[in-house]
Short mmCIF file of C-alpha atoms in Angstrom, two decimals:
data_model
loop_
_atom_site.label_atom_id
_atom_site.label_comp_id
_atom_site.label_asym_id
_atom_site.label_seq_id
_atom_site.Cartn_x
_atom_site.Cartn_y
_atom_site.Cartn_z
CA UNK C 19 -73.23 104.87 -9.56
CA UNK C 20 -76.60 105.52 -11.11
CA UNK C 21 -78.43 102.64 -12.63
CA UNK C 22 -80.58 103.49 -15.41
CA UNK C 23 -83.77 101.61 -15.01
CA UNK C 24 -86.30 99.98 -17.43
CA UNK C 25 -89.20 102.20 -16.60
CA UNK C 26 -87.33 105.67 -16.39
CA UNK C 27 -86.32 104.19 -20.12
CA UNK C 28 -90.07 103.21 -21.35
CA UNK C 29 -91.17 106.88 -20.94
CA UNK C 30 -88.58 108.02 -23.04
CA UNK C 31 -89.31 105.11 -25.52
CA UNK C 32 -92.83 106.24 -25.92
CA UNK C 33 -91.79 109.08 -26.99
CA UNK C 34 -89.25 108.45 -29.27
CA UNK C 35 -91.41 105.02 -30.41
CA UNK C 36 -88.13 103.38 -30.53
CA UNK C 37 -86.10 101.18 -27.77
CA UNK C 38 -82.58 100.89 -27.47
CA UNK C 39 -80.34 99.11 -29.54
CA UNK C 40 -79.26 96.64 -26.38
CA UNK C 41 -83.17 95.65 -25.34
CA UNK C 42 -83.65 94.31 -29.83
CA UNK C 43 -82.99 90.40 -29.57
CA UNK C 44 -81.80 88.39 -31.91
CA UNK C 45 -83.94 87.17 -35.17
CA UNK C 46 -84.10 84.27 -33.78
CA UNK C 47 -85.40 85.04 -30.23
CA UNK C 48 -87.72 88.21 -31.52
CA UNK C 49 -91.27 87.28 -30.36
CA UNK C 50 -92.61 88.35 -33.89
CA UNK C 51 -90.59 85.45 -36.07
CA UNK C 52 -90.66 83.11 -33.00
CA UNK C 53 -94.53 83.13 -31.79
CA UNK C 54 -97.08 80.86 -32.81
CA UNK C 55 -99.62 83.33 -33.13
CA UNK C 56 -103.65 83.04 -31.83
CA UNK C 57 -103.17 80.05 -30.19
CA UNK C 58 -103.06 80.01 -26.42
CA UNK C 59 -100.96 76.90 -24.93
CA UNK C 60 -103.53 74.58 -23.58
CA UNK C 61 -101.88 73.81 -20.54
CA UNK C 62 -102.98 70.90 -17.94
CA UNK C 63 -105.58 73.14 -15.59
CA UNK C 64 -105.64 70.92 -12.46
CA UNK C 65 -108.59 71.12 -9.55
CA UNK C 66 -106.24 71.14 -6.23
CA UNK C 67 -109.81 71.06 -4.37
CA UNK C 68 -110.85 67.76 -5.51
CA UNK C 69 -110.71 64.77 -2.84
CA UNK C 70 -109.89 62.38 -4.89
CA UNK C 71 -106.34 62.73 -4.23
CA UNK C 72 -105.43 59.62 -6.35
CA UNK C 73 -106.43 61.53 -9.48
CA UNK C 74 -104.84 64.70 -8.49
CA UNK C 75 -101.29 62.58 -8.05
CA UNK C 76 -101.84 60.86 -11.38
CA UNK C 77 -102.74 64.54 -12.97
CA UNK C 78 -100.31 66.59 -11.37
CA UNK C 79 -97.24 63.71 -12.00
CA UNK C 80 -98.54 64.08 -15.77
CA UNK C 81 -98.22 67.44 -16.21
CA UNK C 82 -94.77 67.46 -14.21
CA UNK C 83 -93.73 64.60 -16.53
CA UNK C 84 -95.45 66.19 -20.03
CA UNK C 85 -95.02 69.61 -19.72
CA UNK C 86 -93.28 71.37 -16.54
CA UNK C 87 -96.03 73.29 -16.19
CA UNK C 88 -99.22 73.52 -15.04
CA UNK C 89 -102.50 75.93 -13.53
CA UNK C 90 -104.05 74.82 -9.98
CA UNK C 91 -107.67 76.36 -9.15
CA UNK C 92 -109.17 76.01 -5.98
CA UNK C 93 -106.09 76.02 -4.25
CA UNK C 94 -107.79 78.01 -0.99
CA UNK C 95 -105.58 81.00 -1.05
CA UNK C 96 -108.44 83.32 -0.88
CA UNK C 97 -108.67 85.95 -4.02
CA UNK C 98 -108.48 89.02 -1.60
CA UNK C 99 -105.56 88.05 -0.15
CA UNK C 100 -104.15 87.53 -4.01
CA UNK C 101 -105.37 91.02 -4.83
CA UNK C 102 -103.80 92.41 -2.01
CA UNK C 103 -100.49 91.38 -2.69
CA UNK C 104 -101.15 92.58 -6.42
CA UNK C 105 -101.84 95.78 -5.41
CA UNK C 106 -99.43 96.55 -3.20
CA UNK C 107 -96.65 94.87 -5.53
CA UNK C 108 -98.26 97.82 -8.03
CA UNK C 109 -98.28 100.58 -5.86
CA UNK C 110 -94.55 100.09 -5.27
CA UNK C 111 -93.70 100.39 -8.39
CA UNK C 112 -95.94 103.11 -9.22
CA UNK C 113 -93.73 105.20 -6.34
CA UNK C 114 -91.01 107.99 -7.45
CA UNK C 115 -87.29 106.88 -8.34
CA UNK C 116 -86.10 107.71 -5.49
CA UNK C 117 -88.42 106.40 -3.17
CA UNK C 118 -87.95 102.62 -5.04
CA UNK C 119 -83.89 103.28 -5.11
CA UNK C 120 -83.82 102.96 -0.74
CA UNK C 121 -84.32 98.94 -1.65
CA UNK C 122 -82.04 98.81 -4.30
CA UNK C 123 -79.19 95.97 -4.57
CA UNK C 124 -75.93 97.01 -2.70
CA UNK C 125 -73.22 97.12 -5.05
CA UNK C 126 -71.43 94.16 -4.65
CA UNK C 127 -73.95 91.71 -3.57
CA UNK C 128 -73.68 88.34 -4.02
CA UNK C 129 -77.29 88.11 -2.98
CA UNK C 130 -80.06 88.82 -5.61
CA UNK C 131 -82.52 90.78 -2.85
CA UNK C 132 -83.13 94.14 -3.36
CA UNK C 133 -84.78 96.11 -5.99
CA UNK C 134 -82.93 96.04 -9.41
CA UNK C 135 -82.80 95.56 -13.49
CA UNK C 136 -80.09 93.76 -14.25
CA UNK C 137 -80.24 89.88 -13.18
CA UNK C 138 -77.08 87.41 -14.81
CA UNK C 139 -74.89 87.91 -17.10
CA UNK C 140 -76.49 89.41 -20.47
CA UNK C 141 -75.31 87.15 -23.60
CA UNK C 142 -74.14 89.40 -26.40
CA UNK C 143 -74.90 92.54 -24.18
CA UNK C 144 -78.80 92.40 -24.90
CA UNK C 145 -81.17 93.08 -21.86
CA UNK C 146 -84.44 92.73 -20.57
CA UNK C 147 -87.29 94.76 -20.71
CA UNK C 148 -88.34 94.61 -16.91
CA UNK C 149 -87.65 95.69 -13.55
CA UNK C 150 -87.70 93.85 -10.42
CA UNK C 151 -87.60 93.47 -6.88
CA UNK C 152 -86.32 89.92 -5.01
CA UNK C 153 -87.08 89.42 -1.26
CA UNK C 154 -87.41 86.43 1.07
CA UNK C 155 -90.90 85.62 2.24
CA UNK C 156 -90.23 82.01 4.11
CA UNK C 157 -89.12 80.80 6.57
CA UNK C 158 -89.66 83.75 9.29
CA UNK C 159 -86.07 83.54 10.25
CA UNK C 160 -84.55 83.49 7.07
CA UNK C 161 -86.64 87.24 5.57
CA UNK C 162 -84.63 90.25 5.71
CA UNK C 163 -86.75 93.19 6.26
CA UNK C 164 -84.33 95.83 4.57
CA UNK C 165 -85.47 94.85 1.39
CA UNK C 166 -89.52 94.64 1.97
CA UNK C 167 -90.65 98.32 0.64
CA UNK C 168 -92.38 100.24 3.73
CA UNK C 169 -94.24 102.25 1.26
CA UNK C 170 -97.17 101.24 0.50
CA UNK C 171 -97.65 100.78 4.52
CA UNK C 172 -99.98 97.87 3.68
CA UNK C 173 -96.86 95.98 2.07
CA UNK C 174 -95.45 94.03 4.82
CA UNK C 175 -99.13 92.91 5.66
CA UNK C 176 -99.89 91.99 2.48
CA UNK C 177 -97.07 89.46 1.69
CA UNK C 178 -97.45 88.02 5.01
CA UNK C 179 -100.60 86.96 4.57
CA UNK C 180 -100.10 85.43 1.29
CA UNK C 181 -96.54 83.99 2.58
CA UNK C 182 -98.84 82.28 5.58
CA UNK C 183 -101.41 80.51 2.47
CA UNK C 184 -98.59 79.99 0.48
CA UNK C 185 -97.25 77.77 2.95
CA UNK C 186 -100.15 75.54 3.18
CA UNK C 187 -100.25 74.95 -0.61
CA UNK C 188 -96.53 74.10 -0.96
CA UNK C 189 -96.77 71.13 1.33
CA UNK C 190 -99.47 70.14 -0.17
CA UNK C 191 -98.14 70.33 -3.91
CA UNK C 192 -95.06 68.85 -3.15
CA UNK C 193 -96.96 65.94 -1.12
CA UNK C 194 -98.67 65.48 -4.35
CA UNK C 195 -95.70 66.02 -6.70
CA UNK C 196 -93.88 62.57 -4.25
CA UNK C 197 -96.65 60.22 -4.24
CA UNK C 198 -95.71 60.98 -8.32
CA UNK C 199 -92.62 59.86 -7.90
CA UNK C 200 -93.44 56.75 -5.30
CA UNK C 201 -91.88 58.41 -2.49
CA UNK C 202 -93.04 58.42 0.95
CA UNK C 203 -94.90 61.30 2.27
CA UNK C 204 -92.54 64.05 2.86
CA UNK C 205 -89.79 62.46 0.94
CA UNK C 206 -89.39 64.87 -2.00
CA UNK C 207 -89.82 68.38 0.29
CA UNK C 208 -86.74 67.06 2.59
CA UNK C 209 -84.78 66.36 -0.31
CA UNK C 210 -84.74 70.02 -1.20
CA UNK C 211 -84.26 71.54 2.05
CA UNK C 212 -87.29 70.34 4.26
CA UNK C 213 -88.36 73.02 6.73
CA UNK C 214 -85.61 75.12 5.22
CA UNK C 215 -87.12 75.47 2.11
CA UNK C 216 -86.91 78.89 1.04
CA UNK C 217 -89.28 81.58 -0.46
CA UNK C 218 -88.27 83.61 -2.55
CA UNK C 219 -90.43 86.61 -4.27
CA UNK C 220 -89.79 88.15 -7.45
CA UNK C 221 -92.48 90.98 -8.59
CA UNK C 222 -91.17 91.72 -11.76
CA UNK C 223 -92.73 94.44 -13.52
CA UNK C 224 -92.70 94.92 -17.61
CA UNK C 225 -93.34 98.45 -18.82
CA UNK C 226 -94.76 99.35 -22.10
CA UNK C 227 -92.86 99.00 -25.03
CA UNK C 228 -93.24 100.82 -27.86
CA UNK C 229 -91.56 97.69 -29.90
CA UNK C 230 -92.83 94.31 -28.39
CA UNK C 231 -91.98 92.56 -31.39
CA UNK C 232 -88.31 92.92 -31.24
CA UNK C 233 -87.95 92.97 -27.18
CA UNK C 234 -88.09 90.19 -24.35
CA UNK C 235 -88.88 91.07 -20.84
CA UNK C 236 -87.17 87.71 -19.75
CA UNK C 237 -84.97 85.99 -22.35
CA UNK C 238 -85.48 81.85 -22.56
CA UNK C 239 -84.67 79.97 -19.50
CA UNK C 240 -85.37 77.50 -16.65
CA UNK C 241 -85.89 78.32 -13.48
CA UNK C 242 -83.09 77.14 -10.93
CA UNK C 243 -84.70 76.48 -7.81
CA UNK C 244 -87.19 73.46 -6.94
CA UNK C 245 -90.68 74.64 -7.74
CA UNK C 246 -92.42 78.35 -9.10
CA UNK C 247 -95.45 79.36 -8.02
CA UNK C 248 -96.44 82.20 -9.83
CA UNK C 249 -99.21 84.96 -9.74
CA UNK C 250 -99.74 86.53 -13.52
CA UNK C 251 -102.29 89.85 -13.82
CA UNK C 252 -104.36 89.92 -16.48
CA UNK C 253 -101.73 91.14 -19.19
CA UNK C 254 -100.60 87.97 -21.40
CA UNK C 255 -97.28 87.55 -21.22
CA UNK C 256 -96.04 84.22 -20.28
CA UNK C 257 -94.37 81.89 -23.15
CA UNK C 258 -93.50 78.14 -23.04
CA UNK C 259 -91.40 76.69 -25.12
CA UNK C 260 -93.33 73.63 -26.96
CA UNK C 261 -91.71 71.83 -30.36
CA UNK C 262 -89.20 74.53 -30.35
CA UNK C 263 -92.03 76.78 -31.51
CA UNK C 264 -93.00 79.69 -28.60
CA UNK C 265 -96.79 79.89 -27.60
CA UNK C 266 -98.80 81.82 -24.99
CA UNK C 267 -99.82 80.40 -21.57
CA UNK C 268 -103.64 81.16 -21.08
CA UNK C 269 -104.22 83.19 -18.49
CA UNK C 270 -107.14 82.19 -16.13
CA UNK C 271 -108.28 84.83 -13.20
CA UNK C 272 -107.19 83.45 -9.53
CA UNK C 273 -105.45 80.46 -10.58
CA UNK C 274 -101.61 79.96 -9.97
CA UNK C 275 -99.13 78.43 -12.29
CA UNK C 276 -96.41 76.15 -11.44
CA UNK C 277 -93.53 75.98 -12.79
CA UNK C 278 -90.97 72.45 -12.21
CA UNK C 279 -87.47 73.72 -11.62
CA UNK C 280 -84.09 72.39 -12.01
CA UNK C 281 -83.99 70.75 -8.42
CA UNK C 282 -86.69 69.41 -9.25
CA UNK C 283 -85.65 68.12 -11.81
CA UNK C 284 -82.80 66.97 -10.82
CA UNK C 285 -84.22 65.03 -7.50
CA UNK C 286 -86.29 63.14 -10.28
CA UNK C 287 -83.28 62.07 -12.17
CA UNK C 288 -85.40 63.65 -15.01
CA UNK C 289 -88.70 62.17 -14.72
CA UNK C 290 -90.33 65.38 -14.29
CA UNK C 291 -89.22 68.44 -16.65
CA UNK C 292 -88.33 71.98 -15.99
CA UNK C 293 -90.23 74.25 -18.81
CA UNK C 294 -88.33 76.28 -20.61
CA UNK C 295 -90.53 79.58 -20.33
CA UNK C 296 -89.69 83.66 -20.78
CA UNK C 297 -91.59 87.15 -20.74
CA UNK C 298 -93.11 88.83 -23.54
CA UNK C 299 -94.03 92.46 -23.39
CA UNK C 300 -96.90 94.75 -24.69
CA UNK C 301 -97.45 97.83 -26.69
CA UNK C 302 -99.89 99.64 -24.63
CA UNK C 303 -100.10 97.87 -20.76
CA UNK C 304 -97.92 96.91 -17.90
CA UNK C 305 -97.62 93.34 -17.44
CA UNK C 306 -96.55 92.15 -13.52
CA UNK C 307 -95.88 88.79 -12.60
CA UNK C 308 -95.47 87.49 -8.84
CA UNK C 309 -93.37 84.26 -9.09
CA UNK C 310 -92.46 82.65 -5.84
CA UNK C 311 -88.87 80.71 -6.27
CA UNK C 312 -89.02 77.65 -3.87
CA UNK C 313 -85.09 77.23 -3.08
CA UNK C 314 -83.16 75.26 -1.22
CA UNK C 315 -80.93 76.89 1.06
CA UNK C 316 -77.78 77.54 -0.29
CA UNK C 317 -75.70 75.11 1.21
CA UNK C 318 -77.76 72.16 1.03
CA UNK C 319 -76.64 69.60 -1.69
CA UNK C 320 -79.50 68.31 -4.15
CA UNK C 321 -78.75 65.13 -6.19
CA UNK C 322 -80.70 62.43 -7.98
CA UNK C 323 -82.75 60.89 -4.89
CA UNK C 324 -81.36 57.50 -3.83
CA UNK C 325 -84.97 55.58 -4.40
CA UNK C 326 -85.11 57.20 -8.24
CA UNK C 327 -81.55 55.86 -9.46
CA UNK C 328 -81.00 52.07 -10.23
CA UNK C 329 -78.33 50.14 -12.51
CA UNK C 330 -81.15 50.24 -15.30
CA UNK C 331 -81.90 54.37 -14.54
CA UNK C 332 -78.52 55.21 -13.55
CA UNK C 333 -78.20 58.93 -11.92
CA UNK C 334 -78.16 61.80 -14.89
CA UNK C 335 -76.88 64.28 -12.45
CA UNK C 336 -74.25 65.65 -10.05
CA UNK C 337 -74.91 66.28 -6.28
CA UNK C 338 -74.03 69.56 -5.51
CA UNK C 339 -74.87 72.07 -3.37
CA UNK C 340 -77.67 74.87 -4.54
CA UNK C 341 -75.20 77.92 -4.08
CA UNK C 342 -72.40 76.21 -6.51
CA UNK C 343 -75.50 75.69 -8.80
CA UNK C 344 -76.81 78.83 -8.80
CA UNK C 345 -73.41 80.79 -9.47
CA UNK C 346 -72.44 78.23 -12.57
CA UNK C 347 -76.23 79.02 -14.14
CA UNK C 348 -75.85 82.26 -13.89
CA UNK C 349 -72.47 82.79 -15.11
CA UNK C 350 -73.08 80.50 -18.05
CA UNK C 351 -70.94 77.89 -16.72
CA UNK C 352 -71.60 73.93 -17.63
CA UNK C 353 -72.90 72.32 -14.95
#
């Protein structure tokens, strides 16, 4: 079955200067009644070079605690290798239709890798203005190389590199994000999966629209795994929720923004918050984001950790495992 897809769509939206009647949201998630306008979201912007690690616990714990969110510079993942993956991330989706289709979801999947629109279930039938492509970058064992695009050629290259960096600042940030908590070194990564901890890549891609005011690329949400680390280009996009009122993240070349997920959360027993985030779109330019979900694997079980839970701070959530979590979130399910 053919799968109409958000950018075939956009060209014939340009022309027409109108969207469809599924992509308007409601009054009271359109971007134009719901955004604080001209004022970019000051969030924390944290060194990740500086040696005095002390301060860069304290800051990084604050802004885990404050806002779920936060920008590292300096994080040594060298801009080239960033622009690379940028570029290659663009030419793919620049290819034709049927050339992007060969990495397209099998029907049926329970997995979300592949190339595809359509991501959970769509409340009231409304969708979002984007297109995507999922694939695993880490562990080595756990990528599946049918859904990694072989055109560009450069592709594989690219994310491997930045998948090999990547890796460096993850243990780091999550070292950091432990000491926040008063765990041991270590502590926090193995109580999302350890070694196991997987990668997952999401290049979403946002298409003009010919009515940003009315349209969402990604409705409201948090994301489900442990930790996002996310690549923006230069195209503002990115909303946090703040006060219940929507503002714009600032974008700042080469830095990456981290998002604090629901395990995460969770492991915490709610010290540190997940943000409650989602995609704008533009009139006139494509936006592209490259978020990097930081899962556990699916059948490991994430709870409050032991250490964080007392009979004064008793735990706030279930254990369960990450695949139960997952399909309950995305089927709308309490958890």
């Amino acid at each position: 079955m053919e799968v109409e897809r958000v950018q075939s769509i956009a060209s014939i939206a340009k022309i027409t200067d109108t969207i469809p009647i599924e992509y308007v949201r409601s009054e009271k998630e359109q971007p134009c009644t719901t955004t604080v306008v001209g004022k970019d979201l000051e969030v924390p912007v944290i060194d990740f070079g500086s040696s005095d690690e002390k301060g860069l616990v304290k800051a990084i714990a604050e802004a885990s605690q404050d806002w779920g969110l936060f920008q590292i510079v300096n994080h040594d993942i060298p801009t080239d290798v960033i622009k690379k993956l940028q570029e290659v991330g663009k030419q793919f989706f620049e290819l034709p239709p049927e050339e992007k289709e060969k990495y397209a979801k099998p029907e049926g999947s329970t997995s979300v890798e592949g190339y595809g629109t359509k991501l959970q279930k769509e409340i009231e039938g409304k969708k979002g203005w984007v297109d995507h492509i999922f694939h695993k970058i880490w562990p080595p064992l756990y990528i599946n190389y049918r859904f990694w695009p072989q055109n560009p050629p450069s592709y594989r290259a690219a994310n491997e590199e930045y998948a090999k960096c990547l890796h460096e600042v993850v243990n780091k940030l999550m070292g950091y994000l432990g000491k926040g908590l008063g765990l041991e070194e270590g502590e926090l990564k193995t109580s999302v999966g350890g070694d196991d901890l997987v990668y997952l890549l999401k290049i979403n891609y946002y298409p003009p629209c010919p009515r940003p005011d009315l349209a969402l690329g990604v409705v409201a949400h948090t994301d489900m795994c442990a930790l996002t680390i996310l690549v923006p280009n230069e195209v503002q996009g990115l909303q946090v929720c703040r006060d219940e009122r929507w503002y714009d993240v600032k974008y700042i070349p080469n830095a990456l923004i981290i998002h604090i997920g629901d395990q995460l959360e969770i492991v915490s027993n709610g010290k540190y918050k997940a943000v409650l985030h989602r995609s704008t779109v533009t009139k006139d330019k494509t936006r592209m984001s490259w978020p990097v979900f930081l899962e556990p694997p699916s059948d490991f079980a994430v709870g409050p950790h032991p250490m964080l839970v007392s009979d004064e701070n008793q735990a706030k959530f279930k254990t369960k495992k990450y695949s139960d979590y997952v399909y309950c979130k995305l089927n709308k399910i309490p958890q």
